[in-house]
Coordinates of C-alpha atoms in Angstrom, one line a residue:
X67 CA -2.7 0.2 5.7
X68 CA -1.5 3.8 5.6
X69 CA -5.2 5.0 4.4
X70 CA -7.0 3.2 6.8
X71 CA -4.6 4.5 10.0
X72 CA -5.7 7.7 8.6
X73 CA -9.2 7.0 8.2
X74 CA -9.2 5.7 11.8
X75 CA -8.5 9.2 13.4
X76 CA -6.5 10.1 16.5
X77 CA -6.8 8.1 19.7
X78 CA -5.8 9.1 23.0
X79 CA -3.4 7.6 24.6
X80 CA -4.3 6.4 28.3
X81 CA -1.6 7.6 29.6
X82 CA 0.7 5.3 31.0
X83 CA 4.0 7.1 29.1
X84 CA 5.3 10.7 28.8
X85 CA 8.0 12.4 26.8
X86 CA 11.2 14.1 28.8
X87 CA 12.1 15.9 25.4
X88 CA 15.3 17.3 24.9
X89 CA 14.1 20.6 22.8
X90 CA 14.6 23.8 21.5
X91 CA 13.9 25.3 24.8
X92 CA 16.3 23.2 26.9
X93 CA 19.3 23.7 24.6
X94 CA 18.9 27.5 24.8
X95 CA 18.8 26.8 28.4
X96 CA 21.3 24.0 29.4
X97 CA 23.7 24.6 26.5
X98 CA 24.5 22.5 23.2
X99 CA 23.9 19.0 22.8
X100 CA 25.8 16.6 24.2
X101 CA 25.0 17.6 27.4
X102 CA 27.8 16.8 30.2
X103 CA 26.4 13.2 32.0
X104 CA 26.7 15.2 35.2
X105 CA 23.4 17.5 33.8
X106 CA 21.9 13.6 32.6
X107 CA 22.4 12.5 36.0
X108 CA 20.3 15.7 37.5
X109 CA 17.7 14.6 35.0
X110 CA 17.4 11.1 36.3
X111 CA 17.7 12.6 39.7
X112 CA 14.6 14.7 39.1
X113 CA 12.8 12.1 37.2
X114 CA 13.0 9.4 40.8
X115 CA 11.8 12.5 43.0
X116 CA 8.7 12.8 40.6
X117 CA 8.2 9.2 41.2
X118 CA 8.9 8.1 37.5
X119 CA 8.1 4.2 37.6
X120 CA 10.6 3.7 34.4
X121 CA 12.8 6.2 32.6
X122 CA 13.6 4.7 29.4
X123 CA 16.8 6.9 27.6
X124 CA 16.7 6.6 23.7
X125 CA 20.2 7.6 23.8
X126 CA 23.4 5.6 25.1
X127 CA 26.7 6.3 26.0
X128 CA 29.0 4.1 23.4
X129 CA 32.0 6.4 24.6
X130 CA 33.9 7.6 27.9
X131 CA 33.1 10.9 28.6
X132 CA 36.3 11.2 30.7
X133 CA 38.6 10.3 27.4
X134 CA 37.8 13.5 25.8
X135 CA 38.5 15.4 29.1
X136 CA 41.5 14.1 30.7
X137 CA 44.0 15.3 27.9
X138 CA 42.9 19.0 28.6
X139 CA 43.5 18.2 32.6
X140 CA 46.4 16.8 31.9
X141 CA 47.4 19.8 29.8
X142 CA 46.3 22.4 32.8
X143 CA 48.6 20.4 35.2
X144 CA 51.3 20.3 33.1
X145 CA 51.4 24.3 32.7
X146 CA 50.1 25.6 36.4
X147 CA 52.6 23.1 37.7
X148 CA 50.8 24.5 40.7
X149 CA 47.0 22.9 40.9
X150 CA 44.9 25.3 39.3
X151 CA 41.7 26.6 41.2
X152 CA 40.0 28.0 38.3
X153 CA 36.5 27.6 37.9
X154 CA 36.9 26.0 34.4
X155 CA 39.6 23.6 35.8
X156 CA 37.1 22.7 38.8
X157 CA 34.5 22.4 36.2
X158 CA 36.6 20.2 34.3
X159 CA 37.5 17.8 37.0
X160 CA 34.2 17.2 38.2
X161 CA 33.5 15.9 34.4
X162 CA 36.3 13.6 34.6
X163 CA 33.9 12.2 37.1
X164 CA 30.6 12.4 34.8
X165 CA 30.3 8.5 33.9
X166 CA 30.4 7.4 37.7
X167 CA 27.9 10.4 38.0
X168 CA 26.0 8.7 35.4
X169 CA 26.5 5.6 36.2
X170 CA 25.6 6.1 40.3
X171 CA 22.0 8.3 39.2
X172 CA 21.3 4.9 37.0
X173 CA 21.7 2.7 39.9
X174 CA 20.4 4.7 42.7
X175 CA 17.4 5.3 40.4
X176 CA 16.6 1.2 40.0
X177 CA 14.5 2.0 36.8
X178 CA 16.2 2.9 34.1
X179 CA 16.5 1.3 30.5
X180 CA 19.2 2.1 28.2
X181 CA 19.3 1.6 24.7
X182 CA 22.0 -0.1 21.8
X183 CA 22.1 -0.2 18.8
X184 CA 22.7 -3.0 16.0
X185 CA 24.9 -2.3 13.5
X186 CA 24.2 -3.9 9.9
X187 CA 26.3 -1.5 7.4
X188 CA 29.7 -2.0 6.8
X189 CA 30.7 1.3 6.6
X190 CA 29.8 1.9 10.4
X191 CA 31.6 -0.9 11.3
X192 CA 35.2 -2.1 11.6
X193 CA 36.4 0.8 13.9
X194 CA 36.5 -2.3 17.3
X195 CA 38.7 -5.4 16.8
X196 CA 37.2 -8.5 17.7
X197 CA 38.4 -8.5 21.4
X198 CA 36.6 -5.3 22.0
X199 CA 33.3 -6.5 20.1
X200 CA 33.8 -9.6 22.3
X201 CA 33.5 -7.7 25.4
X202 CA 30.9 -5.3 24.4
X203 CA 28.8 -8.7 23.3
X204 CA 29.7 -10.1 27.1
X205 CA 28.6 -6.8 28.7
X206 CA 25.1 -7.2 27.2
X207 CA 24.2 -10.9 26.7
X208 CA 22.3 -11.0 29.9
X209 CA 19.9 -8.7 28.3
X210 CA 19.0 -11.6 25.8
X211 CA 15.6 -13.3 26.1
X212 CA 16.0 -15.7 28.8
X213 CA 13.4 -18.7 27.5
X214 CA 12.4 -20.0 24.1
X215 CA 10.2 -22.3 23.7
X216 CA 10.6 -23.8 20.2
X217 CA 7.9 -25.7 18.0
X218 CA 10.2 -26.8 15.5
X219 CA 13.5 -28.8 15.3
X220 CA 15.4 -26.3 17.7
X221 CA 18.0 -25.0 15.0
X222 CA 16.6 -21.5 15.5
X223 CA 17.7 -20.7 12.1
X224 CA 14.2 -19.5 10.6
X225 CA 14.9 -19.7 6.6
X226 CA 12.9 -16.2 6.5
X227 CA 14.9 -14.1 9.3
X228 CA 17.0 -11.2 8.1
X229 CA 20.4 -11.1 8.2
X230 CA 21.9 -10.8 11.9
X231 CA 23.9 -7.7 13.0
X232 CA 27.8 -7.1 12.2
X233 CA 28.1 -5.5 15.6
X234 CA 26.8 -4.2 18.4
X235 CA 26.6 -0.5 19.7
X236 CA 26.5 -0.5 23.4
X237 CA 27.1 1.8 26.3
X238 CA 30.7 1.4 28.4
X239 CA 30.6 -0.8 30.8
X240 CA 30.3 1.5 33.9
X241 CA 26.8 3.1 33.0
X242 CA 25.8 -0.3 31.1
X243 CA 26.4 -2.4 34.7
X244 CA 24.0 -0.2 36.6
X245 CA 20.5 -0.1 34.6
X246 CA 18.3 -2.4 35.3
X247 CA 17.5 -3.5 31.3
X248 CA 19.3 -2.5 27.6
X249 CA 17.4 -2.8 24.6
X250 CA 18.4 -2.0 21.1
X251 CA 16.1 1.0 19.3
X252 CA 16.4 -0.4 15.7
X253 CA 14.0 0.3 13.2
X254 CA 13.9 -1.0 10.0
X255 CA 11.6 1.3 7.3
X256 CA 9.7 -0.3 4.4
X257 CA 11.6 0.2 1.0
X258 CA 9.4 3.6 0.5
X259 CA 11.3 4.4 4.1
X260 CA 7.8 4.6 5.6
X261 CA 8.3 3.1 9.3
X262 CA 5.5 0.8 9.7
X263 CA 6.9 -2.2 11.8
X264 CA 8.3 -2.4 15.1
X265 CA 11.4 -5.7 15.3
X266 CA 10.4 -6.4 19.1
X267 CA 13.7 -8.7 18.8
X268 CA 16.8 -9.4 16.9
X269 CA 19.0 -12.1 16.3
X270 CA 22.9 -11.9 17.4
X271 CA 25.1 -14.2 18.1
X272 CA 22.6 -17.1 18.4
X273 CA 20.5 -14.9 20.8
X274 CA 17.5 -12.9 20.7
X275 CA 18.0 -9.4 22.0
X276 CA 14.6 -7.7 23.1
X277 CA 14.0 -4.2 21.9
X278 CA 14.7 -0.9 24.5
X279 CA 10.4 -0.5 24.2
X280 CA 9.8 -4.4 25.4
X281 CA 12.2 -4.0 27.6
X282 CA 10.4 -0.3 29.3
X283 CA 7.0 -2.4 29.5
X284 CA 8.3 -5.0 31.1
X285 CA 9.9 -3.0 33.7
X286 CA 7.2 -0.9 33.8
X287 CA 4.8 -4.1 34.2
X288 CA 7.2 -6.0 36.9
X289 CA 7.8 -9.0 34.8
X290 CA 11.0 -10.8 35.6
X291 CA 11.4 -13.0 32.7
X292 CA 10.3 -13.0 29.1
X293 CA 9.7 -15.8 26.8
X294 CA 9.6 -16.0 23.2
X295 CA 8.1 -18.4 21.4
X296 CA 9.1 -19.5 18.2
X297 CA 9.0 -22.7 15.0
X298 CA 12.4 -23.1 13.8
X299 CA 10.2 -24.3 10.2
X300 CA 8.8 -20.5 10.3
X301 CA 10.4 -18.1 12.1
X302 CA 9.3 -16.4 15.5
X303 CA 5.4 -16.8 16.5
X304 CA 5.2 -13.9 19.2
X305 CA 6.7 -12.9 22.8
X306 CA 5.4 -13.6 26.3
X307 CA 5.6 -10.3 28.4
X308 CA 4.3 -11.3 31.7
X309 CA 0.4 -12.7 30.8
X310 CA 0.5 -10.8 27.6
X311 CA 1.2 -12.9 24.5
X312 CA 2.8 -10.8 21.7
X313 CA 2.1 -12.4 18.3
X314 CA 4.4 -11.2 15.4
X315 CA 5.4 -11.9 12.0
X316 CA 7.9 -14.4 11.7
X317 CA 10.6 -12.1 11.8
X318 CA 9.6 -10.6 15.6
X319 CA 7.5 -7.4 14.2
X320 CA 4.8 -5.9 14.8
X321 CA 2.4 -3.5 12.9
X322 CA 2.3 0.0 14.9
X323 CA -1.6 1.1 15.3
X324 CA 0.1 4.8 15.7
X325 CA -2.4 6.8 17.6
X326 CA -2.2 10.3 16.0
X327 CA 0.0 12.8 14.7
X328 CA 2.9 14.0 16.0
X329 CA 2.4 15.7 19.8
X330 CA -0.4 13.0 20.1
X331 CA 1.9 12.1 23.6
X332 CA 2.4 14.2 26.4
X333 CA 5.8 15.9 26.0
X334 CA 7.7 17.9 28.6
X335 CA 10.7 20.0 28.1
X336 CA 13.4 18.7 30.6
X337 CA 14.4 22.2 31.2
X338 CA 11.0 22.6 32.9
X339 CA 11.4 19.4 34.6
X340 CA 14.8 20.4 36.4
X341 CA 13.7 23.7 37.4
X342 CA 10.1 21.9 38.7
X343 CA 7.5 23.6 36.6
X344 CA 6.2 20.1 35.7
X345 CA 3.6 18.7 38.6
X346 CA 4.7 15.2 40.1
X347 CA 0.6 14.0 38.8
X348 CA 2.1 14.2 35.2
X349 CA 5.3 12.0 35.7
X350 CA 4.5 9.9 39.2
X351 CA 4.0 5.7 38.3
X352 CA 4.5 6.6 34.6
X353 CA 6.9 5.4 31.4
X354 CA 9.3 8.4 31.0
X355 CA 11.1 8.8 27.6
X356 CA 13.8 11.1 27.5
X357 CA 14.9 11.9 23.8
X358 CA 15.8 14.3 21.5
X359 CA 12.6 16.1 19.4
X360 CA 15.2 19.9 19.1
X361 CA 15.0 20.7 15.1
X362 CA 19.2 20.4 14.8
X363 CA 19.6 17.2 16.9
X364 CA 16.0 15.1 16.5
X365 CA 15.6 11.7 15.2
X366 CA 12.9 12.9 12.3
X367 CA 10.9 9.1 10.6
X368 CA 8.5 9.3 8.2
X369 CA 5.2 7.3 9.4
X370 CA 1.9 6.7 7.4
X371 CA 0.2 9.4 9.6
X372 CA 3.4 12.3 8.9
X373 CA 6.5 12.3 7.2
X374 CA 8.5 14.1 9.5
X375 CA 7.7 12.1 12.7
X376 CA 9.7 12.4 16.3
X377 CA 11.5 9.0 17.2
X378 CA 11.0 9.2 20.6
X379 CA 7.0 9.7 19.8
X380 CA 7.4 6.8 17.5
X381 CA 8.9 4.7 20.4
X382 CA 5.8 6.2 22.6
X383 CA 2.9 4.8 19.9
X384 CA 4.8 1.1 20.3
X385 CA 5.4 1.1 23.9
X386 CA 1.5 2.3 24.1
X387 CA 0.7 -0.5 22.4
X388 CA 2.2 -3.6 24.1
X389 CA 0.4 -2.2 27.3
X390 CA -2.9 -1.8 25.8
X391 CA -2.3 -5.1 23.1
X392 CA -4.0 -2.5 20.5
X393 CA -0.9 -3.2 18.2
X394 CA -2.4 -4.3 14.8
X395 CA -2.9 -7.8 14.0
X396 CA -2.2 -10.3 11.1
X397 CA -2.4 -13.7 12.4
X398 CA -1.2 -16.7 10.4
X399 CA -4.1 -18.1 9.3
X400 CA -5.6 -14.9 7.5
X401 CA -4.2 -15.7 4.6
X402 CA -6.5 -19.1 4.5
X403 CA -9.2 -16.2 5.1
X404 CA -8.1 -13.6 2.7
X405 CA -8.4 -16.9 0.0
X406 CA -11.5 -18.0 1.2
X407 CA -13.2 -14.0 0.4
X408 CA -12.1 -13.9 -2.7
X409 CA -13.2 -17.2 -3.5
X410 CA -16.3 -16.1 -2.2
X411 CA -16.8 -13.2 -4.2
X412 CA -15.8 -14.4 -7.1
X413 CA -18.0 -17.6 -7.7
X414 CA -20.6 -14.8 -6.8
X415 CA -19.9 -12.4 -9.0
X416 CA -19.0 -15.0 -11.8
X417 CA -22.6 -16.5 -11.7
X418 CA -24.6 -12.8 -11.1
X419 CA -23.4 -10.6 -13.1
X420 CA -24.1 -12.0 -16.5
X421 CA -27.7 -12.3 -15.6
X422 CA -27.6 -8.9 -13.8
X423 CA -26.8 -6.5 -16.6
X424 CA -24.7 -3.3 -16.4
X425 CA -26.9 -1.6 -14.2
X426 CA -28.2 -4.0 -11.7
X427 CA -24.3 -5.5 -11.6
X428 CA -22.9 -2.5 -10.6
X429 CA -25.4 -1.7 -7.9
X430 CA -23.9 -4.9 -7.0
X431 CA -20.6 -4.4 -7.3
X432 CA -20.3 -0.9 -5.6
X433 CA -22.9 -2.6 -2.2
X434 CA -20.2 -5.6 -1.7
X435 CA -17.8 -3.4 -2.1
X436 CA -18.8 -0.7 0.4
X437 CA -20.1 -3.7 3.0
X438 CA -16.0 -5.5 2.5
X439 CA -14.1 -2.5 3.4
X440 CA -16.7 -1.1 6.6
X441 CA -16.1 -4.5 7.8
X442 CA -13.0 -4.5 7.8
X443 CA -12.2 -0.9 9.0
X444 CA -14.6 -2.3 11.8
X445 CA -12.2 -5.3 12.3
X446 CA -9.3 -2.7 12.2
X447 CA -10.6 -0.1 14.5
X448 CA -12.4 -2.3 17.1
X449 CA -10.2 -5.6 17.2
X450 CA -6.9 -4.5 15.2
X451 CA -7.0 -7.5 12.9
X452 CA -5.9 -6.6 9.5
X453 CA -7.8 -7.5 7.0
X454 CA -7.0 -7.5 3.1
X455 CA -8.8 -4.9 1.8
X456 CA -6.3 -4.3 -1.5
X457 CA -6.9 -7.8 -3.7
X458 CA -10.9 -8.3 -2.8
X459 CA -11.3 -4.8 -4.0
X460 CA -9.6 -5.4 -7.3
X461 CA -11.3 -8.9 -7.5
X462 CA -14.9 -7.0 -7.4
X463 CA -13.5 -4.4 -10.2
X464 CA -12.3 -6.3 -12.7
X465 CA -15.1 -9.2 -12.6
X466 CA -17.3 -5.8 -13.4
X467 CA -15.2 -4.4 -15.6
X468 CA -14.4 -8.2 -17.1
X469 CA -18.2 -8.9 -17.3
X470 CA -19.1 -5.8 -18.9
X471 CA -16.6 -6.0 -21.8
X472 CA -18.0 -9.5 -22.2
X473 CA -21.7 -8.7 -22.5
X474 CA -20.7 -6.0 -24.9
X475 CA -18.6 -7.8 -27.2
X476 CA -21.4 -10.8 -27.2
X477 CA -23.9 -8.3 -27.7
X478 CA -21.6 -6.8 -30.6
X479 CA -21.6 -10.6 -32.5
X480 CA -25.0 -10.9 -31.6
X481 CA -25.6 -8.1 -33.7
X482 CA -23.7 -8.9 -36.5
X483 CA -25.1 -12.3 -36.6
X484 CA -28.6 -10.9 -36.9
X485 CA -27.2 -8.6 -39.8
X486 CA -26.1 -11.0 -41.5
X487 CA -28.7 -13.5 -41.5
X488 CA -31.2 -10.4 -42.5
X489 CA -29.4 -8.6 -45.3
X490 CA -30.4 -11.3 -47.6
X491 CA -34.3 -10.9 -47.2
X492 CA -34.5 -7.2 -46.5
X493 CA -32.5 -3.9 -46.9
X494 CA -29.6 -3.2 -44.8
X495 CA -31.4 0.1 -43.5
X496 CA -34.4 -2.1 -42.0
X497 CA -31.6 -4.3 -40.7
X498 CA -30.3 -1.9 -39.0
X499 CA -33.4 -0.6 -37.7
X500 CA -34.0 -3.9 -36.3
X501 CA -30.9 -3.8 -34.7
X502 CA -31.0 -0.6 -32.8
X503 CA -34.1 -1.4 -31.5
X504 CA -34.4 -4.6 -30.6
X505 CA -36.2 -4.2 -27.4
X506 CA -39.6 -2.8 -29.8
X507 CA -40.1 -5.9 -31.3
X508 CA -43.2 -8.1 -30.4
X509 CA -45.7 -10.3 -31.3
X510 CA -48.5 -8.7 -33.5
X511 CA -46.1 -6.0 -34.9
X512 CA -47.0 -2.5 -35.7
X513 CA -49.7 -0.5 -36.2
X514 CA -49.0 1.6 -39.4
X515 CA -50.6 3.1 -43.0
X516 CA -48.4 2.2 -45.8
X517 CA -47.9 2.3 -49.6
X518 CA -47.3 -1.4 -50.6
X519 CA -46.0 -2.5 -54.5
X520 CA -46.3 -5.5 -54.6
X521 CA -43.3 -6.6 -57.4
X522 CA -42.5 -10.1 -59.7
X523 CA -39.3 -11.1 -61.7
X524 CA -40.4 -12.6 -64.9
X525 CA -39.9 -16.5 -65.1
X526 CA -38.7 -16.7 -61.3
X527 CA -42.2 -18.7 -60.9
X528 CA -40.6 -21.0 -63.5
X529 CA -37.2 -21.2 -62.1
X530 CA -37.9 -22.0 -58.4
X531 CA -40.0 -25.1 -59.4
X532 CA -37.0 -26.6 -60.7
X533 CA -33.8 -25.1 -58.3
X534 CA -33.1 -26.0 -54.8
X535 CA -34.2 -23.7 -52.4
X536 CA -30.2 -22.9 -51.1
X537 CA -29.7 -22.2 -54.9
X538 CA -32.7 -20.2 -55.0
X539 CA -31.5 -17.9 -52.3

């Protein structure tokens, strides 16, 4: 999988999603990260007047901004018993206001989707008793796919799922009520940590929670509802966005077809952005993704394509490719077909390349092997069905190398039957002879002048007239 995205090359994206990045450049500018939500609401401010369609925030806001403010206000008052008219205190008070800030940009705006996380280690959790996890599981439940229509016995307990969440990340309630979707930005690496699947949808609390990236294209699409469709016997079979059908593994994933290396997306400092040196054309009817791609602060994945891979561009490749369906493919029956090839190949290869030879085999060999994987780098790059390239590949090796040790270890008895059935008649050096060239022997012999003596044993005349001829020997 990892070779073949490489061997695939770059492909443009078509456009449809940008990057707001929160960089080098707009830390210097703005000031350290977090920013105040009063600079996030200018952002999303700027972002509507460019005529964003969605602005998808991989951040969220699990705390009150105003909690880590109103002890130092409190503070001021108690000292300048008179109110204080400093430009700090003013500055201060108006971020006691930041989460309604927030909160009102979000809702004025109409577009935005926030994300949440799951959270599946203990040691991040157990910080929330369960009245507060309640209420952070009744703020977002709404944001749970809607329909399921199920194929099997309606337990949705798939025996193959992965374990659900312990708890729920979410943003306070103020700035969670006014966007118009939540989706959680999990991703769950391979065991080399290589992120190759994307979990459209996870299991908690008996409901399926779409992914911040579904929910972006479906905002950005205008679909109201989603469906998922799933066998409680297997596990989930794929998601309905609007009229496009989302197969997946059983577990909700999908295979990223990633379409480059990093920068592959259109990224814009949000520094130029605010101060307007970013033209409408690159941000009007578009998916905006405002994240974090600054060295110190940057969610940094390790992909088949780069191992130091922005999150937000990684959340870019999948969104890309639920729009353009280009999102690789491994439907359930391939397995039938991965069987049936190496079936193929090797009653094939079982009954050719013992009558082949060495040479003629591997010729063989090396032209089915070539023809497999082109056809199925075709299959990749044209139609995003993933074929097995890994097991047919072995299969043709090792029937060659299988078949080849054969031939040579009959050909080795071969010749020591021969040697043995000769050494009694004629010298061992003739034998040999024989032997190592076995290929000049014909009909009529060999033309040669020789000395010939012609030699007797005394009485042997005698003694084979009266012996058997095994005795004789």
């Amino acid at each position: 999988y990892d070779m073949r995205l490489r061997a695939s090359g770059s492909r443009q994206p078509k456009g449809d999603i940008v990057i707001a990045a929160i960089d080098e450049k707009s830390l210097n500018k703005i000031g350290r990260w977090p920013w105040d939500r009063n600079v996030q609401a200018r952002v999303l401010k700027k972002l509507n007047q460019l005529g964003a369609r969605v602005i998808a925030s991989d951040v969220f806001f699990p705390e009150s901004q105003n909690k880590q403010l109103l002890g130092l206000v409190r503070q001021l008052e108690t000292e300048f018993p008179r109110t204080p008219t400093s430009r700090a205190y003013t500055e201060i008070k108006q971020s006691l206001y930041a989460d309604s800030s927030l909160a009102n940009a979000i809702k004025r705006s109409g577009s935005v989707v926030l994300s949440m996380a799951f959270l599946y280690n203990e040691n991040e959790t157990g910080h929330r008793n369960k009245k507060e996890n309640d209420a952070i599981f009744e703020s977002v439940k709404d944001q749970a796919v809607g329909l399921i229509r199920d194929f099997g016995d309606g337990s949705l307990d798939f025996p193959s799922y992965r374990t659900d969440p312990l708890e729920i990340d979410a943003n306070v309630p103020k700035i969670q009520k006014a966007a118009r979707y939540t989706g959680h930005i999990n991703i769950f690496p391979d065991e080399d940590g290589v992120v190759r699947w994307a979990p459209l949808v996870i299991r908690y609390r008996g409901r399926f929670f779409p992914s911040a990236d579904v929910q972006a294209v479906r905002a950005y699409l205008g679909v109201d509802k989603l469906m998922m469709t799933v066998d409680s016997r297997y596990g989930v079979i794929g998601l309905q966005i609007g009229d496009r059908f989302i197969s997946t593994d059983d577990k909700g994933q999908i295979l990223i077809n990633y379409h480059g290396k990093p920068n592959t997306f259109a990224t814009y400092s949000i520094v130029d952005i605010l101060r307007g040196r970013v033209p409408a054309e690159a941000i009007r009817d578009k998916i905006v993704l405002m994240g974090a791609t600054a060295i110190g602060i940057r969610d940094v994945r390790s992909t088949p394509l780069d191992t130091a891979f922005p999150g937000p561009e990684i959340r870019a490749n999948i969104m890309q490719n639920l729009i353009d369906g280009d999102y690789l493919k491994r439907p359930e029956g391939m397995i039938l077909v991965d069987l049936l090839v190496l079936l193929t190949l090797g009653l094939l290869l079982t009954f050719s390349l013992p009558r082949l030879g060495v040479r003629n085999g591997g010729l063989l060999v090396v032209a089915l092997l070539f023809a497999y994987i082109a056809l199925a780098q075709y299959l990749l790059s044209n139609y995003q069905i993933w074929f097995n390239v890994t097991f047919p590949s072995l299969l043709l090796l090792s029937l060659f190398v299988a078949t080849t040790i054969q031939n040579y270890v009959q050909a080795e008895r071969q010749k020591r039957q021969i040697k043995g059935a000769f050494q009694h008649y004629v010298a061992a050096t003739v034998v040999d002879q024989i032997i190592d060239n076995i290929d000049q022997l014909q009909l009529g012999g060999e033309k040669r002048e020789l000395s010939v003596l012609f030699s007797d044993i005394r009485g042997f005349t005698t003694l084979s007239e009266n012996i058997a001829p095994e005795e004789m020997v």
